[in-house]
């Protein structure tokens, strides 16, 4: 393990180097980027949820002045390219891959049917209205009941709307339930919502016919993987494509996955022989970018009468939408594998059935599967405490995994087997710290109290946050001839302050000053291969790669210096950007005629698990069903912090997103598969004034043993337990009525309906 | 989300504006805060936009013995910053605080809101509650329309296609009038799931008289609730009277269901908000 000499920047609250650029309006997002002579693309999208495509006639659209081309599936031969899975690429999921343009059938409202290329986006939108589309409508599948009924099937050759079943197992669940003193059985539902990052997607693509090279601006998250998919679909060598990452306004798992437009825009540029630009608008975004959550969780919890949780078993139903997208399995499988969370639950048999429906396909969104599964688990624990007459804090203490049990294996998931273990942590210490900082004992007096027309309640719960997915990440360091350091990295920035963090790590590992470091990342031109930013992996993976590269670079610097100073490289010392041998010294700037370059790769198979405890104090207005958050506290141990300032911002932001998913955000469909939330006036996001009372404390108790930094993937996790904790606090506030929320969102009408039903039942 | 092809005119006089409105499928634009999003979604595709911005006047708040005269181009921020309204019509001043967001309040106008007639908007609720008189001008001349005759249904008014609102008069507000305003929205600035604007005067015996209670966001238009008003008039304003009026209010609305709330929730909300508005008034 690295001993981290000269550590001064890692762990310091360094202000983001990106901010000055952004605050001055100097950022370059993809919409800010244009090429001379470019055409604008607009996409015709299916107005029907389910149907057979009879005819697409583009002749009237083509005749509109200013329109250059209208591209349909017919332009890509007998069968248009289909988008493969990036994660869990099981062959049995191949029937559900999405074609880049609807092929034979449409399966959701918003599915691409054609691409119009015109001089302006306005003209292209005018042309959309001139394309004649004939679709023979089929009954829409919009929920579990209609999916299972099977009278309307999205993929007829498959024979049903059930795509796959995931199974998580550990121990002997059946035996545990036989032994149990108490069994709870409940049904939970987490509504469809989405990442809704602030900057919609977009691309500019340029095809050079002479060199047969393609350049695409607007890459994000996983540029190398997407280049591979694009190269295959376009029949090009990977190296014939450059993917360029510009500034990125948020990702949260959704942005940067390979969508139909990731193919359509580059392909359009090749067909048109001119650069093509596409900017997604918010209405498109709402029906085209990955949706998430939307899962029904039927679960039983077995307990001993002393409060020990003996087992979990159940079946979950994930509404995956119309196709299996690149990472569409992650959420459903995580619900099964991570339901035990930070608790020592030895016996598990949990399954998730993925259903196809006529809705927008789903994918990952911050805390995929974890937000959902934590809702069910934390609710169950509170319900169990109530049934057993136990204190809600005590039952959690009793079940948290102990430090001595580390590493602690979680349930194993099948198919595409994944085995993982909790790496390190003092879960009890963080739990107690949270209660203390929250003022649990003092606030306990508020439980169920009516103050100024509102009933008050509190809740606490714990969570784990997986991070640092392998297999590897590359870093290339170049000591430039002027003595500055350029860091080329496979990680990608999605607004998380990557440049700052990586410069801190590079500066410390090279013992250089921060302002001498330049970080280049995310574009395929920087390193041979990169894996990007997902699963809270950038800091651990990219940062560790920098540490390894720095050791190699220092070695190479000593070598160069030894040649210049006429000594052995082992006699050269490096200190403050200067190399020394006895009394002779050279600065980095004067070291070589050429830049000194090294590349290193950090490999990792084991995940990191940051963990934490959160507590909430809410009040409920029984007249309106409105829930106010008076205090929300998160205490998390991330092993090692690189930048407390940026991490704090991410922790708060993550909780706000969790509160959005708990109270506001809901993608609503009708029985015909029409999406009813087509704008941000109907899809409600948290705004700056909605949740002012959030606190976050980050600790460095137990470094991860799985990487040289000791860091754990962090910043994503705050969102994970929010739904469960808030629902428990609401139940606590309304305990006199016996209200028990089992579904999200906790919108005022839903909370009021629970109150109303409870009052009627009491009458 | 680009506008359909459209022509645009910003005439310098009202006569020109009226002539343009009569010439084709034209639409008046004032602050544009509702019209522009509707056109961006291509839900409205008029041939011509007639922007009122160059027409002089219409932007004053006049307070005289007739009441408060709001020029059609008076913006929400003008109302917010006019300290005289705390006396002249505190119900209006309170209601406008709930209109949308800062940026929108800097552009949205009284005339635009009244003409648009969104059933969840505050200004039409104040107009209905206060028995406003809406002055309009068109090719057939000027006329005055009572609020009760103006709002017909969701986004429908008795305004003719070539008519432009010039002024909204809120009748004089006697000293000692009791009032309350309540609305409930999912987030601050969102359209109300329901709202209540209410006032009453006190007679010599300390009983409520001249009660005006208007509902918004719970029907196809803003309107008064005569049953609730009757439950209040002539009675001392006690918690029991308030509860009876609130109960009457919820009984005389039949709110629609939509993705934000079922009708039964809105009906219950009308009762809660009526109770709270009247409790505020009685304080």
mmCIF file with all atom_site columns, C-alpha atoms in Angstrom, chain A residues 121-122 125-126 129 281 283 621 623-624 626 663-664 668 676-682 684-685 687 690 747-749 752, chain B residues 1-5 40-42 45 101 184-188 190-191 193 259-262 264-265 268-269 272-273 276:
data_model
loop_
_atom_site.group_PDB
_atom_site.id
_atom_site.type_symbol
_atom_site.label_atom_id
_atom_site.label_alt_id
_atom_site.label_comp_id
_atom_site.label_asym_id
_atom_site.label_entity_id
_atom_site.label_seq_id
_atom_site.pdbx_PDB_ins_code
_atom_site.Cartn_x
_atom_site.Cartn_y
_atom_site.Cartn_z
_atom_site.occupancy
_atom_site.B_iso_or_equiv
_atom_site.pdbx_formal_charge
_atom_site.auth_seq_id
_atom_site.auth_comp_id
_atom_site.auth_asym_id
_atom_site.auth_atom_id
_atom_site.pdbx_PDB_model_num
ATOM 1  C CA . UNK A 1 121 ? -33.964 22.949 -36.207 1.00 0.00 ? 121 UNK A CA 1
ATOM 2  C CA . UNK A 1 122 ? -37.138 24.982 -36.778 1.00 0.00 ? 122 UNK A CA 1
ATOM 3  C CA . UNK A 1 125 ? -39.540 20.483 -36.844 1.00 0.00 ? 125 UNK A CA 1
ATOM 4  C CA . UNK A 1 126 ? -41.840 21.909 -39.530 1.00 0.00 ? 126 UNK A CA 1
ATOM 5  C CA . UNK A 1 129 ? -45.473 17.468 -39.437 1.00 0.00 ? 129 UNK A CA 1
ATOM 6  C CA . UNK A 1 281 ? -35.208 19.207 -25.934 1.00 0.00 ? 281 UNK A CA 1
ATOM 7  C CA . UNK A 1 283 ? -39.954 17.051 -23.979 1.00 0.00 ? 283 UNK A CA 1
ATOM 8  C CA . UNK A 1 621 ? -50.322 18.598 7.645   1.00 0.00 ? 621 UNK A CA 1
ATOM 9  C CA . UNK A 1 623 ? -55.505 18.876 6.075   1.00 0.00 ? 623 UNK A CA 1
ATOM 10 C CA . UNK A 1 624 ? -53.445 18.842 2.892   1.00 0.00 ? 624 UNK A CA 1
ATOM 11 C CA . UNK A 1 626 ? -48.163 17.939 2.896   1.00 0.00 ? 626 UNK A CA 1
ATOM 12 C CA . UNK A 1 663 ? -42.131 13.445 -2.768  1.00 0.00 ? 663 UNK A CA 1
ATOM 13 C CA . UNK A 1 664 ? -42.310 14.837 -6.282  1.00 0.00 ? 664 UNK A CA 1
ATOM 14 C CA . UNK A 1 668 ? -47.105 9.042  -15.367 1.00 0.00 ? 668 UNK A CA 1
ATOM 15 C CA . UNK A 1 676 ? -48.723 12.371 -19.374 1.00 0.00 ? 676 UNK A CA 1
ATOM 16 C CA . UNK A 1 677 ? -45.752 14.143 -17.839 1.00 0.00 ? 677 UNK A CA 1
ATOM 17 C CA . UNK A 1 678 ? -44.343 15.825 -20.920 1.00 0.00 ? 678 UNK A CA 1
ATOM 18 C CA . UNK A 1 679 ? -42.805 18.921 -19.362 1.00 0.00 ? 679 UNK A CA 1
ATOM 19 C CA . UNK A 1 680 ? -41.205 20.111 -16.158 1.00 0.00 ? 680 UNK A CA 1
ATOM 20 C CA . UNK A 1 681 ? -44.527 21.747 -15.262 1.00 0.00 ? 681 UNK A CA 1
ATOM 21 C CA . UNK A 1 682 ? -45.938 18.237 -14.817 1.00 0.00 ? 682 UNK A CA 1
ATOM 22 C CA . UNK A 1 684 ? -41.905 18.012 -10.654 1.00 0.00 ? 684 UNK A CA 1
ATOM 23 C CA . UNK A 1 685 ? -38.266 18.426 -9.675  1.00 0.00 ? 685 UNK A CA 1
ATOM 24 C CA . UNK A 1 687 ? -36.249 23.439 -6.538  1.00 0.00 ? 687 UNK A CA 1
ATOM 25 C CA . UNK A 1 690 ? -38.057 23.088 -1.333  1.00 0.00 ? 690 UNK A CA 1
ATOM 26 C CA . UNK A 1 747 ? -47.376 13.266 -2.751  1.00 0.00 ? 747 UNK A CA 1
ATOM 27 C CA . UNK A 1 748 ? -49.899 15.291 -0.749  1.00 0.00 ? 748 UNK A CA 1
ATOM 28 C CA . UNK A 1 749 ? -52.844 13.494 -2.403  1.00 0.00 ? 749 UNK A CA 1
ATOM 29 C CA . UNK A 1 752 ? -54.027 12.590 2.448   1.00 0.00 ? 752 UNK A CA 1
ATOM 30 C CA . UNK B 2 1   ? -39.859 22.819 -29.213 1.00 0.00 ? 1   UNK B CA 1
ATOM 31 C CA . UNK B 2 2   ? -39.424 25.442 -31.907 1.00 0.00 ? 2   UNK B CA 1
ATOM 32 C CA . UNK B 2 3   ? -42.300 27.706 -32.873 1.00 0.00 ? 3   UNK B CA 1
ATOM 33 C CA . UNK B 2 4   ? -44.231 26.937 -36.020 1.00 0.00 ? 4   UNK B CA 1
ATOM 34 C CA . UNK B 2 5   ? -43.744 29.554 -38.739 1.00 0.00 ? 5   UNK B CA 1
ATOM 35 C CA . UNK B 2 40  ? -43.248 26.169 -28.338 1.00 0.00 ? 40  UNK B CA 1
ATOM 36 C CA . UNK B 2 41  ? -45.190 22.941 -27.851 1.00 0.00 ? 41  UNK B CA 1
ATOM 37 C CA . UNK B 2 42  ? -47.112 23.826 -31.030 1.00 0.00 ? 42  UNK B CA 1
ATOM 38 C CA . UNK B 2 45  ? -50.170 27.949 -33.963 1.00 0.00 ? 45  UNK B CA 1
ATOM 39 C CA . UNK B 2 101 ? -41.589 32.544 -9.853  1.00 0.00 ? 101 UNK B CA 1
ATOM 40 C CA . UNK B 2 184 ? -51.994 24.837 -2.002  1.00 0.00 ? 184 UNK B CA 1
ATOM 41 C CA . UNK B 2 185 ? -49.511 23.882 -4.701  1.00 0.00 ? 185 UNK B CA 1
ATOM 42 C CA . UNK B 2 186 ? -47.031 21.004 -4.945  1.00 0.00 ? 186 UNK B CA 1
ATOM 43 C CA . UNK B 2 187 ? -44.129 23.433 -4.900  1.00 0.00 ? 187 UNK B CA 1
ATOM 44 C CA . UNK B 2 188 ? -43.939 27.182 -4.309  1.00 0.00 ? 188 UNK B CA 1
ATOM 45 C CA . UNK B 2 190 ? -46.704 25.836 -9.119  1.00 0.00 ? 190 UNK B CA 1
ATOM 46 C CA . UNK B 2 191 ? -50.270 25.990 -10.310 1.00 0.00 ? 191 UNK B CA 1
ATOM 47 C CA . UNK B 2 193 ? -54.199 22.228 -6.709  1.00 0.00 ? 193 UNK B CA 1
ATOM 48 C CA . UNK B 2 259 ? -52.258 13.575 -12.859 1.00 0.00 ? 259 UNK B CA 1
ATOM 49 C CA . UNK B 2 260 ? -51.564 15.886 -9.943  1.00 0.00 ? 260 UNK B CA 1
ATOM 50 C CA . UNK B 2 261 ? -54.602 15.117 -7.795  1.00 0.00 ? 261 UNK B CA 1
ATOM 51 C CA . UNK B 2 262 ? -57.865 13.223 -7.831  1.00 0.00 ? 262 UNK B CA 1
ATOM 52 C CA . UNK B 2 264 ? -61.882 13.924 -4.123  1.00 0.00 ? 264 UNK B CA 1
ATOM 53 C CA . UNK B 2 265 ? -58.569 15.281 -2.843  1.00 0.00 ? 265 UNK B CA 1
ATOM 54 C CA . UNK B 2 268 ? -61.256 17.993 0.633   1.00 0.00 ? 268 UNK B CA 1
ATOM 55 C CA . UNK B 2 269 ? -58.627 20.641 -0.024  1.00 0.00 ? 269 UNK B CA 1
ATOM 56 C CA . UNK B 2 272 ? -59.407 22.810 4.399   1.00 0.00 ? 272 UNK B CA 1
ATOM 57 C CA . UNK B 2 273 ? -58.449 25.985 2.554   1.00 0.00 ? 273 UNK B CA 1
ATOM 58 C CA . UNK B 2 276 ? -57.993 28.384 6.864   1.00 0.00 ? 276 UNK B CA 1
#
